PDB file of N, CA and C in Angstrom:
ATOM      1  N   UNK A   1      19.858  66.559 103.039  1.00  0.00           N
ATOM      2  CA  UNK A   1      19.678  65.269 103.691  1.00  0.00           C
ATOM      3  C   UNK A   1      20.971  64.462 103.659  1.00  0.00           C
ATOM      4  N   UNK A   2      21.707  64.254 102.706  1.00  0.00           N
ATOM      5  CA  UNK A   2      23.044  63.572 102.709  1.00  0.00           C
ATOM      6  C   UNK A   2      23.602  63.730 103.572  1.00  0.00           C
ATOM      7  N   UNK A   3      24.336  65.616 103.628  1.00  0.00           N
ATOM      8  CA  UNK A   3      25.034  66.080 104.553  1.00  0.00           C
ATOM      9  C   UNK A   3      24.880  65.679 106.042  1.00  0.00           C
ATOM     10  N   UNK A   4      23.767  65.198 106.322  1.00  0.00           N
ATOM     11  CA  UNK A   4      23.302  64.665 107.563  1.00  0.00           C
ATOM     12  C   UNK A   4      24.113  63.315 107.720  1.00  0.00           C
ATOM     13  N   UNK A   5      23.529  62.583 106.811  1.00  0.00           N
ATOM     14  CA  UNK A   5      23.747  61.158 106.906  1.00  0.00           C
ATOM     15  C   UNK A   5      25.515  61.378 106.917  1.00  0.00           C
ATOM     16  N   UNK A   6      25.929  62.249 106.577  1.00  0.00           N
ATOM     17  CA  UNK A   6      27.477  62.030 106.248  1.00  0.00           C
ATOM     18  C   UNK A   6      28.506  63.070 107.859  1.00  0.00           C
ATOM     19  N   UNK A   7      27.601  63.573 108.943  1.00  0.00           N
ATOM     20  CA  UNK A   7      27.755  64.250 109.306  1.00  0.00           C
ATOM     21  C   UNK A   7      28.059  63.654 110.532  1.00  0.00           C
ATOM     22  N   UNK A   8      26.893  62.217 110.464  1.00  0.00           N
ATOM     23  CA  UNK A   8      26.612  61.608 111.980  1.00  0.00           C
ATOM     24  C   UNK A   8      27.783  60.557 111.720  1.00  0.00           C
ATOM     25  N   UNK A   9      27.894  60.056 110.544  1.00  0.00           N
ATOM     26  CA  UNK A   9      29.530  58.822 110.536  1.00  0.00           C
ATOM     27  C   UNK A   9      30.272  59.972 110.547  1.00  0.00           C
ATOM     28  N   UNK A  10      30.964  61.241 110.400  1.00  0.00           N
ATOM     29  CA  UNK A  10      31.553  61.888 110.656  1.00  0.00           C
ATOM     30  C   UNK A  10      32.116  62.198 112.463  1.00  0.00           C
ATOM     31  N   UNK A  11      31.021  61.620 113.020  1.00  0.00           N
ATOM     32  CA  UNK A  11      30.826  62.609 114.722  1.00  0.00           C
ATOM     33  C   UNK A  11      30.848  61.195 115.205  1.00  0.00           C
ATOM     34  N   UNK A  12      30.748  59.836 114.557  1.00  0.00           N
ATOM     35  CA  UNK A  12      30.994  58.594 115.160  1.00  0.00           C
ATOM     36  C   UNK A  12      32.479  57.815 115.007  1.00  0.00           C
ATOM     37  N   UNK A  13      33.003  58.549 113.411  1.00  0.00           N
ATOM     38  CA  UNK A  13      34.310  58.379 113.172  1.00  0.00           C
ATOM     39  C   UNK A  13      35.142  58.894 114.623  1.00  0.00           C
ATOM     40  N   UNK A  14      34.798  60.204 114.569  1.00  0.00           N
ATOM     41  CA  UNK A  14      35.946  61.181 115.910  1.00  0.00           C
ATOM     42  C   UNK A  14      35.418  60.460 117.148  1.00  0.00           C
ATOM     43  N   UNK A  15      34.243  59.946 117.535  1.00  0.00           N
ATOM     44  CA  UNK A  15      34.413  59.314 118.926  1.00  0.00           C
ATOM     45  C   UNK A  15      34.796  58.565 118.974  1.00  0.00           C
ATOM     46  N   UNK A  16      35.078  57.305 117.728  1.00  0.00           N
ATOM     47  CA  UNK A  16      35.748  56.145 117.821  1.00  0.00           C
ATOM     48  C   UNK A  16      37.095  56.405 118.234  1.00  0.00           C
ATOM     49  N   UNK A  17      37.881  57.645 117.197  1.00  0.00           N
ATOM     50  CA  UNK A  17      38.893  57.969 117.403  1.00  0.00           C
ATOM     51  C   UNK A  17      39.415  58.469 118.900  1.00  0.00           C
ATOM     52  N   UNK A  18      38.551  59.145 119.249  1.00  0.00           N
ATOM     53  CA  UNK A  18      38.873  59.885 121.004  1.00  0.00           C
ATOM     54  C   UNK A  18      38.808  57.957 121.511  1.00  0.00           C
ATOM     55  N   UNK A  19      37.533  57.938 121.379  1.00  0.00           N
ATOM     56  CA  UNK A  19      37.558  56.138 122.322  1.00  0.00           C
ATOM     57  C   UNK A  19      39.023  55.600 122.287  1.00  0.00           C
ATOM     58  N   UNK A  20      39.599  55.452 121.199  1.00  0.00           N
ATOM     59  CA  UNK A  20      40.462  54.855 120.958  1.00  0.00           C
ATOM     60  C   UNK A  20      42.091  55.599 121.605  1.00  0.00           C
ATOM     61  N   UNK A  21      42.136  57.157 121.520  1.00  0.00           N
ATOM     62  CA  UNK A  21      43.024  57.540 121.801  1.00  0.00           C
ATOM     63  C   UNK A  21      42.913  57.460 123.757  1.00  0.00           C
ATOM     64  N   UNK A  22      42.033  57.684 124.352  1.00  0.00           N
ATOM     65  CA  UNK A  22      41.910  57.763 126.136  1.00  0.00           C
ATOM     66  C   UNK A  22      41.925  56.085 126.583  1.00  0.00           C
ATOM     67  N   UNK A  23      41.775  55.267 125.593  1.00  0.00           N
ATOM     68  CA  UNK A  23      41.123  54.147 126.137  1.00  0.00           C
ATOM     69  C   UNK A  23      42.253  53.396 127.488  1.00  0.00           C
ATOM     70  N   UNK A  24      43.342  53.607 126.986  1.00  0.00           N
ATOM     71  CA  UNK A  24      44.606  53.646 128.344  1.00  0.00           C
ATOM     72  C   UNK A  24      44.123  54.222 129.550  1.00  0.00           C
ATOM     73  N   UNK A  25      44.300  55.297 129.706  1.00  0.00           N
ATOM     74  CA  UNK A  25      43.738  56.157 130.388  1.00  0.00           C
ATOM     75  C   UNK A  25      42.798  55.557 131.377  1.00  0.00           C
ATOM     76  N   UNK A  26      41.806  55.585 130.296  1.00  0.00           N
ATOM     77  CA  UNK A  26      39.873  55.169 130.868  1.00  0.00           C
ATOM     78  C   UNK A  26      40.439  53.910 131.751  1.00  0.00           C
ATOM     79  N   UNK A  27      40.966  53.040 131.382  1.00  0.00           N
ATOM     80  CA  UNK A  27      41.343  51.615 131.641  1.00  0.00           C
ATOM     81  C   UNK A  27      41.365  52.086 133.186  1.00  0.00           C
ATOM     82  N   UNK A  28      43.231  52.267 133.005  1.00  0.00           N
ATOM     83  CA  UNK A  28      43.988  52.562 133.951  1.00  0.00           C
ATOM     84  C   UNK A  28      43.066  53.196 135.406  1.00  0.00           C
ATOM     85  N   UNK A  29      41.973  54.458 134.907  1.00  0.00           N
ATOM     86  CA  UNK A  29      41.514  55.377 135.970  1.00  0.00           C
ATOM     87  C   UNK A  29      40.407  54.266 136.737  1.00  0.00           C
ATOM     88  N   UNK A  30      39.483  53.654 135.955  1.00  0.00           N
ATOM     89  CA  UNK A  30      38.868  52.728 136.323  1.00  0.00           C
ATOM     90  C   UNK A  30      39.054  51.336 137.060  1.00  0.00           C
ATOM     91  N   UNK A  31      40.405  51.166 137.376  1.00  0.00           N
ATOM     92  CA  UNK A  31      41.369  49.820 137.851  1.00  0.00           C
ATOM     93  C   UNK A  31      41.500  50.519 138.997  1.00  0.00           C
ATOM     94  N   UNK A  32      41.814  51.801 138.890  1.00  0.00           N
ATOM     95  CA  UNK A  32      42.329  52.258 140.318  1.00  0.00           C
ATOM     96  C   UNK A  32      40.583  52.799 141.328  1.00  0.00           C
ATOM     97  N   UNK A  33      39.637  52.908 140.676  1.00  0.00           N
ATOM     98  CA  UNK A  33      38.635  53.127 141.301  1.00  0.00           C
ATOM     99  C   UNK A  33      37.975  51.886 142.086  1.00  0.00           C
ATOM    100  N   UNK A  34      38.305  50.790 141.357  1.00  0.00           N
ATOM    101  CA  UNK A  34      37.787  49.423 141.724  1.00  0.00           C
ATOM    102  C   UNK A  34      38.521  48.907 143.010  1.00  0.00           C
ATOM    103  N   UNK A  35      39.879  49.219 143.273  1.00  0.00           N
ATOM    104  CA  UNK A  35      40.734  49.041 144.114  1.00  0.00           C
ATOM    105  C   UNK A  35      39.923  49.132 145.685  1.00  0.00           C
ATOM    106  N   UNK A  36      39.572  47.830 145.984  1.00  0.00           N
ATOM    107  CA  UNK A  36      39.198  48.668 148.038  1.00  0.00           C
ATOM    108  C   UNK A  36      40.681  49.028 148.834  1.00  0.00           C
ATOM    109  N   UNK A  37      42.153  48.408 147.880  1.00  0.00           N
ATOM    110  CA  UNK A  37      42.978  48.972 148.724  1.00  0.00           C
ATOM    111  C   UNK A  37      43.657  50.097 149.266  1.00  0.00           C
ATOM    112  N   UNK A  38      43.400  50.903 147.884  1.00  0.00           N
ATOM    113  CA  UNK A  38      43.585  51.863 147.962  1.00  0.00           C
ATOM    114  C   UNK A  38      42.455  53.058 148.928  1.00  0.00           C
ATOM    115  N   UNK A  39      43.701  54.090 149.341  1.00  0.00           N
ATOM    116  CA  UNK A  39      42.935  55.089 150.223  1.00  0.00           C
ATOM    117  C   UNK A  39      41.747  55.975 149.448  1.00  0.00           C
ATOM    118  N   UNK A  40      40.333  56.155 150.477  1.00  0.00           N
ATOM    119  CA  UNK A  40      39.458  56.671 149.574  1.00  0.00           C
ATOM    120  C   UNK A  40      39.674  58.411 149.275  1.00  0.00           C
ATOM    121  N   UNK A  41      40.969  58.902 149.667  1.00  0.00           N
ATOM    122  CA  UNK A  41      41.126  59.972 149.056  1.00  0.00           C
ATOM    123  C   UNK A  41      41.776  59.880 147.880  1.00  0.00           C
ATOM    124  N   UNK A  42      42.591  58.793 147.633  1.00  0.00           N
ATOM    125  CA  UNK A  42      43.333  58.519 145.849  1.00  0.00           C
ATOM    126  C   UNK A  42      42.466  58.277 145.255  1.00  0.00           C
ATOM    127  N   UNK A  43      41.234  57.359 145.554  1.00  0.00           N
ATOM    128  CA  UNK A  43      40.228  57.042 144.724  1.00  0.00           C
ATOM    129  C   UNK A  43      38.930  58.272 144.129  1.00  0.00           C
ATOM    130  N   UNK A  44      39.177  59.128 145.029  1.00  0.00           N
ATOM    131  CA  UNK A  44      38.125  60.180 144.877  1.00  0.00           C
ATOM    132  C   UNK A  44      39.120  61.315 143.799  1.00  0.00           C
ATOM    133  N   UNK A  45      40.794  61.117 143.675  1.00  0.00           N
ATOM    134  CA  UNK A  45      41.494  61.969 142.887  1.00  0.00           C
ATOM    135  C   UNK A  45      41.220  61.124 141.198  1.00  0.00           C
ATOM    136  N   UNK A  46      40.946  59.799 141.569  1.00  0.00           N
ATOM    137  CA  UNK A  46      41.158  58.907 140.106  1.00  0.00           C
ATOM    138  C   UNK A  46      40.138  59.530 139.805  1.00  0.00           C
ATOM    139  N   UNK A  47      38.947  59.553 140.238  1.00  0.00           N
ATOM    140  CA  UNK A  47      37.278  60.011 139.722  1.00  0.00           C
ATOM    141  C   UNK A  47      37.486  60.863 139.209  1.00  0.00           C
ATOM    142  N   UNK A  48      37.969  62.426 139.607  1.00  0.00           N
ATOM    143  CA  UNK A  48      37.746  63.259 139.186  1.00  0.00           C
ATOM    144  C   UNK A  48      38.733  63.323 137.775  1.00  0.00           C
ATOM    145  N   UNK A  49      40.005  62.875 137.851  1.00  0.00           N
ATOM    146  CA  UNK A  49      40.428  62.613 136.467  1.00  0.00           C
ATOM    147  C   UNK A  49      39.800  62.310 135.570  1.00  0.00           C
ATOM    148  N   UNK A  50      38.799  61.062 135.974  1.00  0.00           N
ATOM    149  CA  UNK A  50      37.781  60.526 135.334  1.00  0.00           C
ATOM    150  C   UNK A  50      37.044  61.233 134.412  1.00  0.00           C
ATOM    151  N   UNK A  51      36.287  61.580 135.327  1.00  0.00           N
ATOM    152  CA  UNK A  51      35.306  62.820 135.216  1.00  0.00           C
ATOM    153  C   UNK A  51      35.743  64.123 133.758  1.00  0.00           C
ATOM    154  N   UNK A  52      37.191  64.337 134.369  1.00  0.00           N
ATOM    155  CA  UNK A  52      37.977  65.434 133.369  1.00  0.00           C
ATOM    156  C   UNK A  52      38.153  64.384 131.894  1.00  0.00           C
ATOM    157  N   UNK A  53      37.869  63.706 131.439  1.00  0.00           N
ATOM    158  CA  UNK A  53      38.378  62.918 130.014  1.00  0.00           C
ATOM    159  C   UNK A  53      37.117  63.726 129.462  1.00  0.00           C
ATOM    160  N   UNK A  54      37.255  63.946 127.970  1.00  0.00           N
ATOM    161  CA  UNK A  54      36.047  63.555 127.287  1.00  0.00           C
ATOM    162  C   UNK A  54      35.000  63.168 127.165  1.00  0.00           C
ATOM    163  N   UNK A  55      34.062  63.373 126.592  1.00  0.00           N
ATOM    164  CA  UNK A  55      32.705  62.667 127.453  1.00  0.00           C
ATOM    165  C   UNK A  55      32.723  61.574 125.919  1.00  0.00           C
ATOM    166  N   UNK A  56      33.065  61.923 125.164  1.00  0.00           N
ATOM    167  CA  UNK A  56      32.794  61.089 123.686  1.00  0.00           C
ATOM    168  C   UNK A  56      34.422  60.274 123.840  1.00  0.00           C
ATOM    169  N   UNK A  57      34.899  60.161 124.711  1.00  0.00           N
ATOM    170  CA  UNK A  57      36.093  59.145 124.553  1.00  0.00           C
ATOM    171  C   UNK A  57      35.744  57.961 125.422  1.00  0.00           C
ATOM    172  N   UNK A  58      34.426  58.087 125.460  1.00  0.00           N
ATOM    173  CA  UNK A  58      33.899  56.973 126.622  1.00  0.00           C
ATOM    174  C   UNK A  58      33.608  55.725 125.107  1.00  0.00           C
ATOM    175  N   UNK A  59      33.836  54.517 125.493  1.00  0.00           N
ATOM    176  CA  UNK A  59      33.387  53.640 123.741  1.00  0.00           C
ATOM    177  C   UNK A  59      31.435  53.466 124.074  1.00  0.00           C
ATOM    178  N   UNK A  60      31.233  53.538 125.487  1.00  0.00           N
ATOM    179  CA  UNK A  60      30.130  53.603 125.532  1.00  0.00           C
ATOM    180  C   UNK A  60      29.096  54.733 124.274  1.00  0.00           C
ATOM    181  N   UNK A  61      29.644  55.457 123.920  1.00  0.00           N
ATOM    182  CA  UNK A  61      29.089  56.580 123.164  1.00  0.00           C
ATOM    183  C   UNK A  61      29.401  56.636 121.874  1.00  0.00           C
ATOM    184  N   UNK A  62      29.785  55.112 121.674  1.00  0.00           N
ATOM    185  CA  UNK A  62      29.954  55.010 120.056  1.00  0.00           C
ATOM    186  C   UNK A  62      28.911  53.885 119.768  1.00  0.00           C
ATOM    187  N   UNK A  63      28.357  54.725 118.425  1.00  0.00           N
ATOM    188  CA  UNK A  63      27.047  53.753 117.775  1.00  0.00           C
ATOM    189  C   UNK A  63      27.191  53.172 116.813  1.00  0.00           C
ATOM    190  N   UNK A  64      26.971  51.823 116.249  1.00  0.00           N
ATOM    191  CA  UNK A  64      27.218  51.425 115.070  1.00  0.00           C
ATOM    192  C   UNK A  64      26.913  51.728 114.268  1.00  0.00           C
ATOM    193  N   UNK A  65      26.970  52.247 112.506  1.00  0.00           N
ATOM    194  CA  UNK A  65      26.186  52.847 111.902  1.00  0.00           C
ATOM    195  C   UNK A  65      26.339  52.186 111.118  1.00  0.00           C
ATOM    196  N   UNK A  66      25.849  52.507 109.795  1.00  0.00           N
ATOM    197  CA  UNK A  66      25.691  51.855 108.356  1.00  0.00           C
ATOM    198  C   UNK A  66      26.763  52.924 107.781  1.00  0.00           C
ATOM    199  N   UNK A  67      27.486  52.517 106.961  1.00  0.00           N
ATOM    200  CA  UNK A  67      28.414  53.583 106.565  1.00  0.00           C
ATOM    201  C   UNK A  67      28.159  53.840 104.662  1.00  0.00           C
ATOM    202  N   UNK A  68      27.070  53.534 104.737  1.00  0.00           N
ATOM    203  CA  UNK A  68      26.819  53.831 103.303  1.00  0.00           C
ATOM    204  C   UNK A  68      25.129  54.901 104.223  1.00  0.00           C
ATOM    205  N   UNK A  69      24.141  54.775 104.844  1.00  0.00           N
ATOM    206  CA  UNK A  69      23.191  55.196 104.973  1.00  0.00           C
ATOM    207  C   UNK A  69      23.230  56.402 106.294  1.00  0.00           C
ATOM    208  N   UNK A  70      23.971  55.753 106.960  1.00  0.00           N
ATOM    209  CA  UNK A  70      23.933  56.692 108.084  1.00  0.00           C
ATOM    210  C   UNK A  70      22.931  56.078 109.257  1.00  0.00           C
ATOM    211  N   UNK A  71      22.321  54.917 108.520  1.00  0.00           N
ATOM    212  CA  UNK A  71      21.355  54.227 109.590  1.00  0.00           C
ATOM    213  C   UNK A  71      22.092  53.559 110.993  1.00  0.00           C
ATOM    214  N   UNK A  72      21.217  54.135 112.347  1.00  0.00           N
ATOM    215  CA  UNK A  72      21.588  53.648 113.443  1.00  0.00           C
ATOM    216  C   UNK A  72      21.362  52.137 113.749  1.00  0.00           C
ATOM    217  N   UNK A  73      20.265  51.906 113.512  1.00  0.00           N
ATOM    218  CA  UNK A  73      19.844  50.067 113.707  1.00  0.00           C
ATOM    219  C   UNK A  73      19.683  49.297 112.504  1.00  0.00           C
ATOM    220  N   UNK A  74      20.040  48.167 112.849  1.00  0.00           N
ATOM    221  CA  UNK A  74      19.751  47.049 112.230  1.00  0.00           C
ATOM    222  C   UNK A  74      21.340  47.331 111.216  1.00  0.00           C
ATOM    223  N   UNK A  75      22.599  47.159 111.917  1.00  0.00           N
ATOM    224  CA  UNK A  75      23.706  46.981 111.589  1.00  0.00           C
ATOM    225  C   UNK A  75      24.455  46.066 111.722  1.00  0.00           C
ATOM    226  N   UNK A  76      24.788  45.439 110.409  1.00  0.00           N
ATOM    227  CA  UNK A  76      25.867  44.083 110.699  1.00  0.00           C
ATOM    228  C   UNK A  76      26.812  44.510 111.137  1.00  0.00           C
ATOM    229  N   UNK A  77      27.395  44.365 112.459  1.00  0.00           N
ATOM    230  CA  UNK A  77      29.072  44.520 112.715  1.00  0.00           C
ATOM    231  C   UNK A  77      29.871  44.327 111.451  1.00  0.00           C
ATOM    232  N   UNK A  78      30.107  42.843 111.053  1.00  0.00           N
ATOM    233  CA  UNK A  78      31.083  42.201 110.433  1.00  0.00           C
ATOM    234  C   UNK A  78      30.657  43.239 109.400  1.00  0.00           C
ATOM    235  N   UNK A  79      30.226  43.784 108.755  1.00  0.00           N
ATOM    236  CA  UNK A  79      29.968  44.228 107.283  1.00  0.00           C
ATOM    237  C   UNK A  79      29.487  46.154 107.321  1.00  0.00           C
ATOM    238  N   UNK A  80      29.507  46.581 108.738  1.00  0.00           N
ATOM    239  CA  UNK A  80      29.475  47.966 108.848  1.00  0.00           C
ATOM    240  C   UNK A  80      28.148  48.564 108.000  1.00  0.00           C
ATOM    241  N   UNK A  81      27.090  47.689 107.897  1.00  0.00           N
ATOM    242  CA  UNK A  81      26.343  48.613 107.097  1.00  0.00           C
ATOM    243  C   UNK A  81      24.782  47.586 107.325  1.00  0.00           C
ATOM    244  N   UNK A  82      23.514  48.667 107.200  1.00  0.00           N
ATOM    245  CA  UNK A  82      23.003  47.929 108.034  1.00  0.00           C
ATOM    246  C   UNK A  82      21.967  47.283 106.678  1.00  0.00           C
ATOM    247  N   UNK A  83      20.719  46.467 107.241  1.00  0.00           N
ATOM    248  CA  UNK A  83      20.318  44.900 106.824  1.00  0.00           C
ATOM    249  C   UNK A  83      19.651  45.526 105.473  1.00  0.00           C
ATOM    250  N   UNK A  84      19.121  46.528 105.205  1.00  0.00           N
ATOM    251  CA  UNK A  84      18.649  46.789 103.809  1.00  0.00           C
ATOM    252  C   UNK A  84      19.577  47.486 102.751  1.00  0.00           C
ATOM    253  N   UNK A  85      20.770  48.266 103.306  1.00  0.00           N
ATOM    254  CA  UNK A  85      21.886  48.086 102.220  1.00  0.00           C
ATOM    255  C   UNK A  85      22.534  46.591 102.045  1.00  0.00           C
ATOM    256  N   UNK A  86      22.806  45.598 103.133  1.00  0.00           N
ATOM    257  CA  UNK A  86      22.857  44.332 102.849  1.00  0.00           C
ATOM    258  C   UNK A  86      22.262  43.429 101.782  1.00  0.00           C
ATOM    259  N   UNK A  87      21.120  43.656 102.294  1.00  0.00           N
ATOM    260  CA  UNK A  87      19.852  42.958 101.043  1.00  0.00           C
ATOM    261  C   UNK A  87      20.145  43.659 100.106  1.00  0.00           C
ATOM    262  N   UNK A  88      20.322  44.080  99.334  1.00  0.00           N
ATOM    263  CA  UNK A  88      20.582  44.918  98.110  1.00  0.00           C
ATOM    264  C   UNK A  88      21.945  44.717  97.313  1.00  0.00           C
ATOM    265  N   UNK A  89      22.957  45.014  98.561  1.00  0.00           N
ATOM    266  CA  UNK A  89      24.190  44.695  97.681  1.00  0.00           C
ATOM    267  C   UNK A  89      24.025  43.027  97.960  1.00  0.00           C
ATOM    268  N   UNK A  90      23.586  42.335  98.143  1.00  0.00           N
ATOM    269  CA  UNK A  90      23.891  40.784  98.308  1.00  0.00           C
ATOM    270  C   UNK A  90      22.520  40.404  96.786  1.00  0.00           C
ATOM    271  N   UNK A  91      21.720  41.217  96.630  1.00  0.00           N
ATOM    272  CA  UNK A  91      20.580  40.477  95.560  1.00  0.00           C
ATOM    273  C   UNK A  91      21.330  40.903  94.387  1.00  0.00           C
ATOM    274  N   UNK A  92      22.133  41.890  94.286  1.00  0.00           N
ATOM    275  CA  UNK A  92      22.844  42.731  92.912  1.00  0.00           C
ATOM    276  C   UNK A  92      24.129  41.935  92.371  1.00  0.00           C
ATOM    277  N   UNK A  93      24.850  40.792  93.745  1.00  0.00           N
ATOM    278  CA  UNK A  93      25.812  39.978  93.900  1.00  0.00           C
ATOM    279  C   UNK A  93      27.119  40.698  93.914  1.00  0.00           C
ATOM    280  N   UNK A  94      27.165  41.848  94.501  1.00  0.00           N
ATOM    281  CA  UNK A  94      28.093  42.966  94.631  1.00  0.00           C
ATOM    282  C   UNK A  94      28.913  42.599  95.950  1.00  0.00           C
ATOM    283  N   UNK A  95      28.195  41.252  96.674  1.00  0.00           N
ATOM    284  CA  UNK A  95      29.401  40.953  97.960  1.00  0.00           C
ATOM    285  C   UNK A  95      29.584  40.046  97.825  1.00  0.00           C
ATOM    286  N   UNK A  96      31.227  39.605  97.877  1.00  0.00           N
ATOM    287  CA  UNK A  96      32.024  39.134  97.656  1.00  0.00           C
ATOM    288  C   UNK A  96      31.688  37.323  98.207  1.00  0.00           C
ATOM    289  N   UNK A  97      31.188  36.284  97.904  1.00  0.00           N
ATOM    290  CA  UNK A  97      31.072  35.067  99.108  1.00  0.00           C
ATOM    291  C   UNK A  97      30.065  35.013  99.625  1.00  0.00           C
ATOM    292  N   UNK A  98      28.693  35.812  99.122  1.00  0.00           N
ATOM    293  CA  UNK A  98      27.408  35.805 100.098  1.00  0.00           C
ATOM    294  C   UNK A  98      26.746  35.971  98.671  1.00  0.00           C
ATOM    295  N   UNK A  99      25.580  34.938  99.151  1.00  0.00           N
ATOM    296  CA  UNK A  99      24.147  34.206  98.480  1.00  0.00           C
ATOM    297  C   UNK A  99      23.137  34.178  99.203  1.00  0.00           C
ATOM    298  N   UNK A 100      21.792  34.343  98.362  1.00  0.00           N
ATOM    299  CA  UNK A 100      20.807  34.622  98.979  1.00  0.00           C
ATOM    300  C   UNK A 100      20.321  32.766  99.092  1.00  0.00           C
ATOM    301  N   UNK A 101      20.489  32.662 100.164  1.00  0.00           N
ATOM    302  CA  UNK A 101      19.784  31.166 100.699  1.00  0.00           C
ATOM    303  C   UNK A 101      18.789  30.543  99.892  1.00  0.00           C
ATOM    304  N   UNK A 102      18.701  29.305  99.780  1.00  0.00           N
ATOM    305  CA  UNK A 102      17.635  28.546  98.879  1.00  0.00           C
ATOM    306  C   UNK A 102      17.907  27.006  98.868  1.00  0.00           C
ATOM    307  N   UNK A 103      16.605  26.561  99.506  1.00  0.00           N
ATOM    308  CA  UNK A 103      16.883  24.672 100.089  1.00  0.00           C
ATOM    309  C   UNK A 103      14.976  24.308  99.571  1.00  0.00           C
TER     310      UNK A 103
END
């Protein structure tokens, strides 16, 4: 079961990374598709470039995870990990500037 959980931030690490390495690219191919000035045979050459990238260098195909659980939902951005490892390290006082509310 670990190996799992450690397998899927593994396969979200490398798409971040591809995301991050094409993201020029992606930009660039997509600027020139949007173009009405351009001729629709350059635009049909940008596509297929398109098309040729990676399918995991798209950022669309990156998921936030919990990087202690491996959990897909219920993830704080700011804190990479999602709301019941939160609750836990925040009741144990293991994060740094965060209190559990009380009025």
């Amino acid at each position: 079961m670990e190996t799992r959980r450690e397998n899927r931030n593994i396969h979200d690490n490398q798409r971040r990374e591809l995301a991050a390495k094409y993201e020029l690219k992606h930009k660039l191919f997509k600027a020139f598709l949007r173009d009405p000035a351009l001729p629709a045979e350059a635009r049909e050459q940008m596509q297929l470039k398109l098309a040729k990238l990676p399918r995991n260098s798209s950022f669309t195909r990156i998921r936030n995870r919990c990087i202690f659980t491996g959990r897909p939902r219920g993830v704080y951005q700011l804190f990479r990990m999602s709301r019941i490892v939160f609750r836990e390290l925040a009741s144990r006082g293991a994060l740094n500037g965060i209190k559990k509310a009380s009025w």
